[in-house]
mmCIF file of C-alpha atoms and ligand atoms in Angstrom:
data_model
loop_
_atom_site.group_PDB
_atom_site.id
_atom_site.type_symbol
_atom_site.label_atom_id
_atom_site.label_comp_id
_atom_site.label_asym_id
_atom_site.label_seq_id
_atom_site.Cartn_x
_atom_site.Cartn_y
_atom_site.Cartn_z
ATOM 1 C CA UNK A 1 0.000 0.000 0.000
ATOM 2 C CA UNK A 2 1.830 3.130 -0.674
ATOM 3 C CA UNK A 3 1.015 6.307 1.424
ATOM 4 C CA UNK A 4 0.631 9.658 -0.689
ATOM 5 C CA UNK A 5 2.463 12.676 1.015
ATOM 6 C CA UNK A 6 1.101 15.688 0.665
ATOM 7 C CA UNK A 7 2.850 18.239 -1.502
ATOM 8 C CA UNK A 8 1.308 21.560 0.702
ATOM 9 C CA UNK A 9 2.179 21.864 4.177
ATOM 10 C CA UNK A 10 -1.581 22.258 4.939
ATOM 11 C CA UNK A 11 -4.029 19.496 6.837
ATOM 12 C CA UNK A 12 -7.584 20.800 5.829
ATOM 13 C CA UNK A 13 -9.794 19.843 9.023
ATOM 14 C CA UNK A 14 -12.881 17.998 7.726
ATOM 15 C CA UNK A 15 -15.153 18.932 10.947
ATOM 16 C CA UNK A 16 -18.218 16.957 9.937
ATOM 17 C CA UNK A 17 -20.661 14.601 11.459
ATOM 18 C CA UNK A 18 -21.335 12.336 8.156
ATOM 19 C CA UNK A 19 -19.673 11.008 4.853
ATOM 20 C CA UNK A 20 -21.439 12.956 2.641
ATOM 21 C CA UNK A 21 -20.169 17.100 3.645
ATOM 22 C CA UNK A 22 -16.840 14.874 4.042
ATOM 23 C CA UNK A 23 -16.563 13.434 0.920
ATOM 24 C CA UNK A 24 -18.205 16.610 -0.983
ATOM 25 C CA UNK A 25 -15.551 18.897 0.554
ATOM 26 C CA UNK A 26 -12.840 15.832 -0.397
ATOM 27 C CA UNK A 27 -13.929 16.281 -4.214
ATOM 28 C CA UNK A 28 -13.572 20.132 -3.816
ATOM 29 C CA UNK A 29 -10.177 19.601 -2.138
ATOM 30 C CA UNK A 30 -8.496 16.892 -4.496
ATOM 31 C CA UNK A 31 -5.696 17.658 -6.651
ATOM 32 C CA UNK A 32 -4.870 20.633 -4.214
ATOM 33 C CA UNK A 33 -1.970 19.066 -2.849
ATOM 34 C CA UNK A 34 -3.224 19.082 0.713
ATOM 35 C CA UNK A 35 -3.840 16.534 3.347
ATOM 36 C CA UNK A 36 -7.088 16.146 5.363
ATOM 37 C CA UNK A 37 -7.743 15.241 9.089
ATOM 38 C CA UNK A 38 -10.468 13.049 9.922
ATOM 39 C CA UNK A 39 -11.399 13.211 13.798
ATOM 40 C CA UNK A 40 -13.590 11.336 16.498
ATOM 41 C CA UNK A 41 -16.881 12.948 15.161
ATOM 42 C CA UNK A 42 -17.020 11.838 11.550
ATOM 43 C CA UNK A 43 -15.053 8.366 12.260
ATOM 44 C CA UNK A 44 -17.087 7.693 15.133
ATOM 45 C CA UNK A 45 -20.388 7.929 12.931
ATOM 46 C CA UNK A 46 -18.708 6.925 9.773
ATOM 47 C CA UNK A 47 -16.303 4.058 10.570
ATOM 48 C CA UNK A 48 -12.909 3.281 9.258
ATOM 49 C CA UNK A 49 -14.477 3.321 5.609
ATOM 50 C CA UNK A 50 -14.303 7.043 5.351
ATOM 51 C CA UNK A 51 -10.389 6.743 5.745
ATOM 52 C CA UNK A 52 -10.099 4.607 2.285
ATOM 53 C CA UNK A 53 -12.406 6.726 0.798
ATOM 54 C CA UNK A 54 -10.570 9.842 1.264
ATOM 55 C CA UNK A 55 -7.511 8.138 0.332
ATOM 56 C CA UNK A 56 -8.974 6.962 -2.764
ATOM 57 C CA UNK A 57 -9.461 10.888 -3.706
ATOM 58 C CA UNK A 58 -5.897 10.910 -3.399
ATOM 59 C CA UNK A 59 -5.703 12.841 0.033
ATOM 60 C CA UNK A 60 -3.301 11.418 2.707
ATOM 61 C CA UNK A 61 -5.120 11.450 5.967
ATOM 62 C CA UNK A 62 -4.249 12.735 9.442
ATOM 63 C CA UNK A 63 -6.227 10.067 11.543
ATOM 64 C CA UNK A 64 -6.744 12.677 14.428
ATOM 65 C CA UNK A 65 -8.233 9.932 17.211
ATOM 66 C CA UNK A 66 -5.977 10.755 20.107
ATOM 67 C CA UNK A 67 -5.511 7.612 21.463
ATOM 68 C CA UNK A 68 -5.137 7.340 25.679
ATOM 69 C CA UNK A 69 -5.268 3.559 27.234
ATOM 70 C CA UNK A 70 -2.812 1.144 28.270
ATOM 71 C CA UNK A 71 -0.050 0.613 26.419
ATOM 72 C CA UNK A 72 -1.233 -2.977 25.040
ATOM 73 C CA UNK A 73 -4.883 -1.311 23.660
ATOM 74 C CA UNK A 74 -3.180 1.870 22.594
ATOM 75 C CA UNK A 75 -0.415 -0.150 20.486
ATOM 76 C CA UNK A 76 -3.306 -2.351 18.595
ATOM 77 C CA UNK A 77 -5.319 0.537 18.063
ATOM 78 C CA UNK A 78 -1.907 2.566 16.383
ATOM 79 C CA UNK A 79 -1.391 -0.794 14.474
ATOM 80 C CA UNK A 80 -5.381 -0.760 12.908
ATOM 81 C CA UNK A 81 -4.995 2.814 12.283
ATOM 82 C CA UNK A 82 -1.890 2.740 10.202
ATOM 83 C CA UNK A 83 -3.340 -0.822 8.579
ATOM 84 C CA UNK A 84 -6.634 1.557 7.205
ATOM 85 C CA UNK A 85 -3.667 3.527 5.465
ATOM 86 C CA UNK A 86 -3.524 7.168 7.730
ATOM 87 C CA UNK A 87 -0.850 9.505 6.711
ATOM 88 C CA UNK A 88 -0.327 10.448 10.038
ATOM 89 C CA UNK A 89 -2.200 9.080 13.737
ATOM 90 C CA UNK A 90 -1.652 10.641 17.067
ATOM 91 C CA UNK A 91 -2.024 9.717 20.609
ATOM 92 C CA UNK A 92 -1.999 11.456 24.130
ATOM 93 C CA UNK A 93 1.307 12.025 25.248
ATOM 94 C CA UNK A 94 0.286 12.181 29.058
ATOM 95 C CA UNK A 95 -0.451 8.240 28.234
ATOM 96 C CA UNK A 96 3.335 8.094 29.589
ATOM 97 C CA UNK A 97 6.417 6.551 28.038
ATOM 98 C CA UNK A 98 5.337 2.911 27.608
ATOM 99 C CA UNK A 99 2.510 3.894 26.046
ATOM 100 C CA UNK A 100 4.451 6.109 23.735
ATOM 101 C CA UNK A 101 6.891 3.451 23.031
ATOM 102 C CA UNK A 102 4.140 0.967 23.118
ATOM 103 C CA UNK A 103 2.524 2.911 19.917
ATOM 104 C CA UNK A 104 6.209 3.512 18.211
ATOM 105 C CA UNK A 105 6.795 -0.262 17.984
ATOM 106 C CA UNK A 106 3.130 -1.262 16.858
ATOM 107 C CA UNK A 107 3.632 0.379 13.709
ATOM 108 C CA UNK A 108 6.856 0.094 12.828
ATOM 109 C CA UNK A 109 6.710 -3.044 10.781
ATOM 110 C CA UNK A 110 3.299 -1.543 8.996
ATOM 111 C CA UNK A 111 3.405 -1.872 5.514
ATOM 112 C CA UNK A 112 3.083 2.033 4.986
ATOM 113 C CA UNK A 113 4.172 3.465 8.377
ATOM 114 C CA UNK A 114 2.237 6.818 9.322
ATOM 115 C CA UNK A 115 3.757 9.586 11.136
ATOM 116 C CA UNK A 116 3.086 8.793 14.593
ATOM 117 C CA UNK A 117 2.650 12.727 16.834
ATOM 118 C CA UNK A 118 1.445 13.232 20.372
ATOM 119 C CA UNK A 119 -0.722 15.461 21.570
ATOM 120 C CA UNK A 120 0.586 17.471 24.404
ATOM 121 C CA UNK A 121 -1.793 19.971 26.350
ATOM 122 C CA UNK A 122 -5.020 20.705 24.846
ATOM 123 C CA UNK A 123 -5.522 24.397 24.283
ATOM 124 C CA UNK A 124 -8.964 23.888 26.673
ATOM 125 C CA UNK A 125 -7.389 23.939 29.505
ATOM 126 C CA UNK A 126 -5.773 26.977 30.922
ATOM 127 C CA UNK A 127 -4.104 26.780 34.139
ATOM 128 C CA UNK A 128 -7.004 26.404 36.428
ATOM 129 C CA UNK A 129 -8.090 23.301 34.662
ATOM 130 C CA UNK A 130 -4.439 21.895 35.038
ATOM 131 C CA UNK A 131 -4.542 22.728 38.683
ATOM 132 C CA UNK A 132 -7.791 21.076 39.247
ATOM 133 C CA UNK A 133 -6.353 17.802 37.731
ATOM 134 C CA UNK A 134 -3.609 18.037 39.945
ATOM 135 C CA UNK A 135 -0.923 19.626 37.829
ATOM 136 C CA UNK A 136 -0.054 22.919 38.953
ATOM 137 C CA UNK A 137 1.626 24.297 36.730
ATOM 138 C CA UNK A 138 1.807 26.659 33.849
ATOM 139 C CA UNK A 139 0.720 25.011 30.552
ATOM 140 C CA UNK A 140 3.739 25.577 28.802
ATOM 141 C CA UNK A 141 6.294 24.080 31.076
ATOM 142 C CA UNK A 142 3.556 20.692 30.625
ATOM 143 C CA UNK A 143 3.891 21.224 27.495
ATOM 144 C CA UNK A 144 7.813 21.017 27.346
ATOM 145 C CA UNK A 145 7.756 18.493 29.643
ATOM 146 C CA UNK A 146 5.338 16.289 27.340
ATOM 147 C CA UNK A 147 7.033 17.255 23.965
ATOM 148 C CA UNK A 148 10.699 16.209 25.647
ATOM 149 C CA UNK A 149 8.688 13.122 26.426
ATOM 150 C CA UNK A 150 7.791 12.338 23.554
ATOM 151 C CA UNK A 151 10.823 12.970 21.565
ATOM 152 C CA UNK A 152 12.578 10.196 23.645
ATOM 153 C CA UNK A 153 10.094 7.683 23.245
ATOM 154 C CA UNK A 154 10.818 8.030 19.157
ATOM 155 C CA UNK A 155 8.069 9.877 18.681
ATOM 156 C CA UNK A 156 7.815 11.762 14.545
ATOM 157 C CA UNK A 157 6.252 14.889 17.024
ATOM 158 C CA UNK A 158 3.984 16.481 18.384
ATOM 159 C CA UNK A 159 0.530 19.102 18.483
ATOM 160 C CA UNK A 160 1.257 22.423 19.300
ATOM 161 C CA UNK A 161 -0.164 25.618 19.233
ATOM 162 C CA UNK A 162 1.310 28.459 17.351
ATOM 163 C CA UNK A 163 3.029 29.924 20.423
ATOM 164 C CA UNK A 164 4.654 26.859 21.701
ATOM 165 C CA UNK A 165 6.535 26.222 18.135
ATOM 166 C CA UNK A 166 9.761 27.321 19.035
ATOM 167 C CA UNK A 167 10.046 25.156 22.314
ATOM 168 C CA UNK A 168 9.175 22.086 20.326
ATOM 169 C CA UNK A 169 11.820 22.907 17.832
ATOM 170 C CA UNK A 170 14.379 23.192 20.162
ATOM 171 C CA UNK A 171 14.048 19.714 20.893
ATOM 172 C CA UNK A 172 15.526 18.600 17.408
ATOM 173 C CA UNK A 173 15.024 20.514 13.776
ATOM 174 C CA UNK A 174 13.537 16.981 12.592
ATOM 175 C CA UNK A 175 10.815 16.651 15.122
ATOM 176 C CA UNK A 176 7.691 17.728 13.728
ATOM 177 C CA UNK A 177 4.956 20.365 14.685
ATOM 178 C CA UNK A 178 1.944 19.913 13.866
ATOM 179 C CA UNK A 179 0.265 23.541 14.139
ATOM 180 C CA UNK A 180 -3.702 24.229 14.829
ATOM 181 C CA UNK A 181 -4.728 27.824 15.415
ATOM 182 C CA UNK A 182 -4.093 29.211 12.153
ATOM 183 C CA UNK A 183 -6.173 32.339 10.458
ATOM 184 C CA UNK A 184 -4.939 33.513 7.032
ATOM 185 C CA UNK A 185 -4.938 37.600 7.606
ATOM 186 C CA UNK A 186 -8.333 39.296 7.273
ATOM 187 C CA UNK A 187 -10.321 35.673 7.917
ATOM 188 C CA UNK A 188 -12.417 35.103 10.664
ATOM 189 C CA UNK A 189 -10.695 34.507 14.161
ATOM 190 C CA UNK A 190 -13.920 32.042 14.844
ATOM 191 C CA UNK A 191 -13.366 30.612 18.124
ATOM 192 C CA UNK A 192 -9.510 30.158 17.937
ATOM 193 C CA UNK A 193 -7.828 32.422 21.154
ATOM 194 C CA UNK A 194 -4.187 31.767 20.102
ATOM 195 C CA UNK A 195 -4.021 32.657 16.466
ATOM 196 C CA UNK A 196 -0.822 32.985 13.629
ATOM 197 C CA UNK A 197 -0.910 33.538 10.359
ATOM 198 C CA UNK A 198 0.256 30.153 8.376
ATOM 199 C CA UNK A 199 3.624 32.445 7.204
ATOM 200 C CA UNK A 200 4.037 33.510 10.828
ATOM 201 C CA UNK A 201 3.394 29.742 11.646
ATOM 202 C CA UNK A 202 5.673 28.001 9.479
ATOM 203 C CA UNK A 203 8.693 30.767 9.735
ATOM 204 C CA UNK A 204 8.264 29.674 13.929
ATOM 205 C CA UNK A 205 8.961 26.140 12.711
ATOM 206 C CA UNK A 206 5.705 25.138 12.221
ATOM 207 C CA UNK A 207 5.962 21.811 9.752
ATOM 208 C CA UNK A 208 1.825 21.471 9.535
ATOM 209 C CA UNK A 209 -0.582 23.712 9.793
ATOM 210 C CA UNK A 210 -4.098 22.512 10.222
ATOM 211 C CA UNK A 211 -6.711 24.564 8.939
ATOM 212 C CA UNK A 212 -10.568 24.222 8.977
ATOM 213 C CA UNK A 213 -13.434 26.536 8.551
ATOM 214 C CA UNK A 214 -10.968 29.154 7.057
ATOM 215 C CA UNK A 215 -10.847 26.557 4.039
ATOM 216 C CA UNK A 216 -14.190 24.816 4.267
ATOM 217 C CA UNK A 217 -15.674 28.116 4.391
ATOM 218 C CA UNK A 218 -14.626 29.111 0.783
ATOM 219 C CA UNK A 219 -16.251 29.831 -2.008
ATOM 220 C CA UNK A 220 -13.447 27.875 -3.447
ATOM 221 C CA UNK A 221 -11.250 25.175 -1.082
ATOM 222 C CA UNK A 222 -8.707 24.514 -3.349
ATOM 223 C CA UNK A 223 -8.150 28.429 -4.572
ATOM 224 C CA UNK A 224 -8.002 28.914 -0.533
ATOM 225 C CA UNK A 225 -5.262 26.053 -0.139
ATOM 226 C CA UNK A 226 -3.709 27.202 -3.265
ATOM 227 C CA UNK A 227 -3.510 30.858 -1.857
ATOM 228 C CA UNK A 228 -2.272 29.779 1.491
ATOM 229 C CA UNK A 229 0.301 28.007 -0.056
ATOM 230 C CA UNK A 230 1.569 30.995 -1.815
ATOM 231 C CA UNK A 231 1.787 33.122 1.424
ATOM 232 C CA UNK A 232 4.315 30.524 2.779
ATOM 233 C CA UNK A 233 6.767 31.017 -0.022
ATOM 234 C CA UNK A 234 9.266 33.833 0.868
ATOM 235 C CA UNK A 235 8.851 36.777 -1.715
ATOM 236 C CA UNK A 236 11.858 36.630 -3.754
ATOM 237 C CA UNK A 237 13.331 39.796 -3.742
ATOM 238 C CA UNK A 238 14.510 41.667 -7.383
ATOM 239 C CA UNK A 239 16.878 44.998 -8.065
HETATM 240 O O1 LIG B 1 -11.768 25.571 11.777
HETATM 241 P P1 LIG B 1 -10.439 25.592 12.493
HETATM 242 O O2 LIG B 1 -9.300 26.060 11.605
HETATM 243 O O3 LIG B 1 -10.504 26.344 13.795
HETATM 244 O O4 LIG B 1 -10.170 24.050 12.814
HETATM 245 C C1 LIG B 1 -9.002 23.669 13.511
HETATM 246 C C2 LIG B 1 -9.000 22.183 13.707
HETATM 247 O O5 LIG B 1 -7.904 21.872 14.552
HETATM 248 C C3 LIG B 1 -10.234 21.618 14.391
HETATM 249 O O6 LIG B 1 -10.447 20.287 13.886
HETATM 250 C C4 LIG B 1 -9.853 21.580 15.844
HETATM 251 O O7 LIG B 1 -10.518 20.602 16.571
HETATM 252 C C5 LIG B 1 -8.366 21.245 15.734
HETATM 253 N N1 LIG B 1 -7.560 21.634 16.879
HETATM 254 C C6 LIG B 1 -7.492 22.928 17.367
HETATM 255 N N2 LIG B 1 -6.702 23.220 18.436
HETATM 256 C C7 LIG B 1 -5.989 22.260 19.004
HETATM 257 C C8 LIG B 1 -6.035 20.964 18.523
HETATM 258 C C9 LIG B 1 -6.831 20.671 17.451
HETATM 259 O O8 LIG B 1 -8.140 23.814 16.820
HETATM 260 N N3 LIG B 1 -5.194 22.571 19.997
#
């Protein structure tokens, strides 16, 4: 089975509840170069199907599931996600090191291996909500603390949010971020807090920017991704 790679640096969120507004923004999106994430809501009511079928349209896909267990269940779910063909599956990294590892070593033998990323803090909680779960501390040292994590268990890298981009790349040039919280200037803010631009994003480091509603939103997906794409590349400069 060979994995396509996506030729933009852009995962298009597909934020729906059924196959149909999936697939329909799929067709709009194919042939832009981009990737697409599927997450709990749409594979939850779809199934694993939906992952072949987006595929099959020639978009690699982020399998954005998030998986948190033991490390025994969290290894044979990372080895069924990369055997539907994902481009890329993530887990929790507060699952701990064995779980990590656990997940590393599940998928290393798959016939296509995915990029394997952990999610560090989710950008719901703020401090408060760490301290009530017994953590209290300032998101952003959890946050280093995870991504260190996760680099030594052999992780490809991890979630981030535009402002944490630099400490993840300070771990290693080669470990990934994987960048939500993106507006392309002038687009609506919706109900992102912590927002970059995607040129802002990726000159921070940022490997992946996922995007949603700024794409889905368009008149035109694939002009959108196109146009995004363009604002990464560096005017060249003539005299
Ligand atoms: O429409 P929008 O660009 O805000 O979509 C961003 C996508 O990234 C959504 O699927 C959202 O759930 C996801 N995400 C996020 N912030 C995170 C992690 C994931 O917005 N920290």
């Amino acid at each position: 089975m060979d994995v396509i790679t996506p030729r933009v640096p852009i995962i298009v969120a597909l934020d729906y509840a059924n196959a149909a507004d999936a697939l329909a923004m799929a067709r709009a999106l194919a042939g832009s170069g981009c990737a697409v994430k599927v997450g709990k809501e749409l594979f939850t009511a779809e199934g694993p199907a939906i992952v072949g079928r987006l595929s099959e349209l020639g978009l690699p896909v982020f399998l954005d599931l998030k998986f948190h267990d033991i490390p025994n269940t969290v290894a044979g779910a990372s080895r069924a996600a990369a055997a539907l063909g994902a481009w890329m599956i993530n887990v929790h990294a507060s699952g701990g090191r064995e779980m990590l590892v656990a997940a590393r070593e599940a998928i290393a033998t798959a016939a296509a291996r995915p990029l394997l990323i952990a999610v560090t803090v989710l950008t719901s909680f703020d401090r408060g909500r760490l301290a009530e779960i017994g953590l209290d501390i300032e998101p952003a040292v959890q946050v280093e603390r995870l991504a260190r994590l996760t680099r030594e268990a052999g992780l490809d890298g991890v979630v981030c949010s535009p402002r944490e981009i630099t400490v993840v790349k300070k771990l290693g040039r080669d470990f990934l971020a994987v960048t939500p919280g993106v507006r392309p200037p002038g687009s609506a803010q919706d109900d992102q807090q912590r927002i970059a631009t995607p040129a802002a994003a990726v000159a921070a480091g940022a490997d992946w920017l996922v995007i949603g509603r700024p794409i889905t939103r368009a008149a035109a997906p694939a002009a959108a991704v196109a146009d995004i794409a363009a604002s990464l590349v560096a005017p060249t400069t003539s005299n």
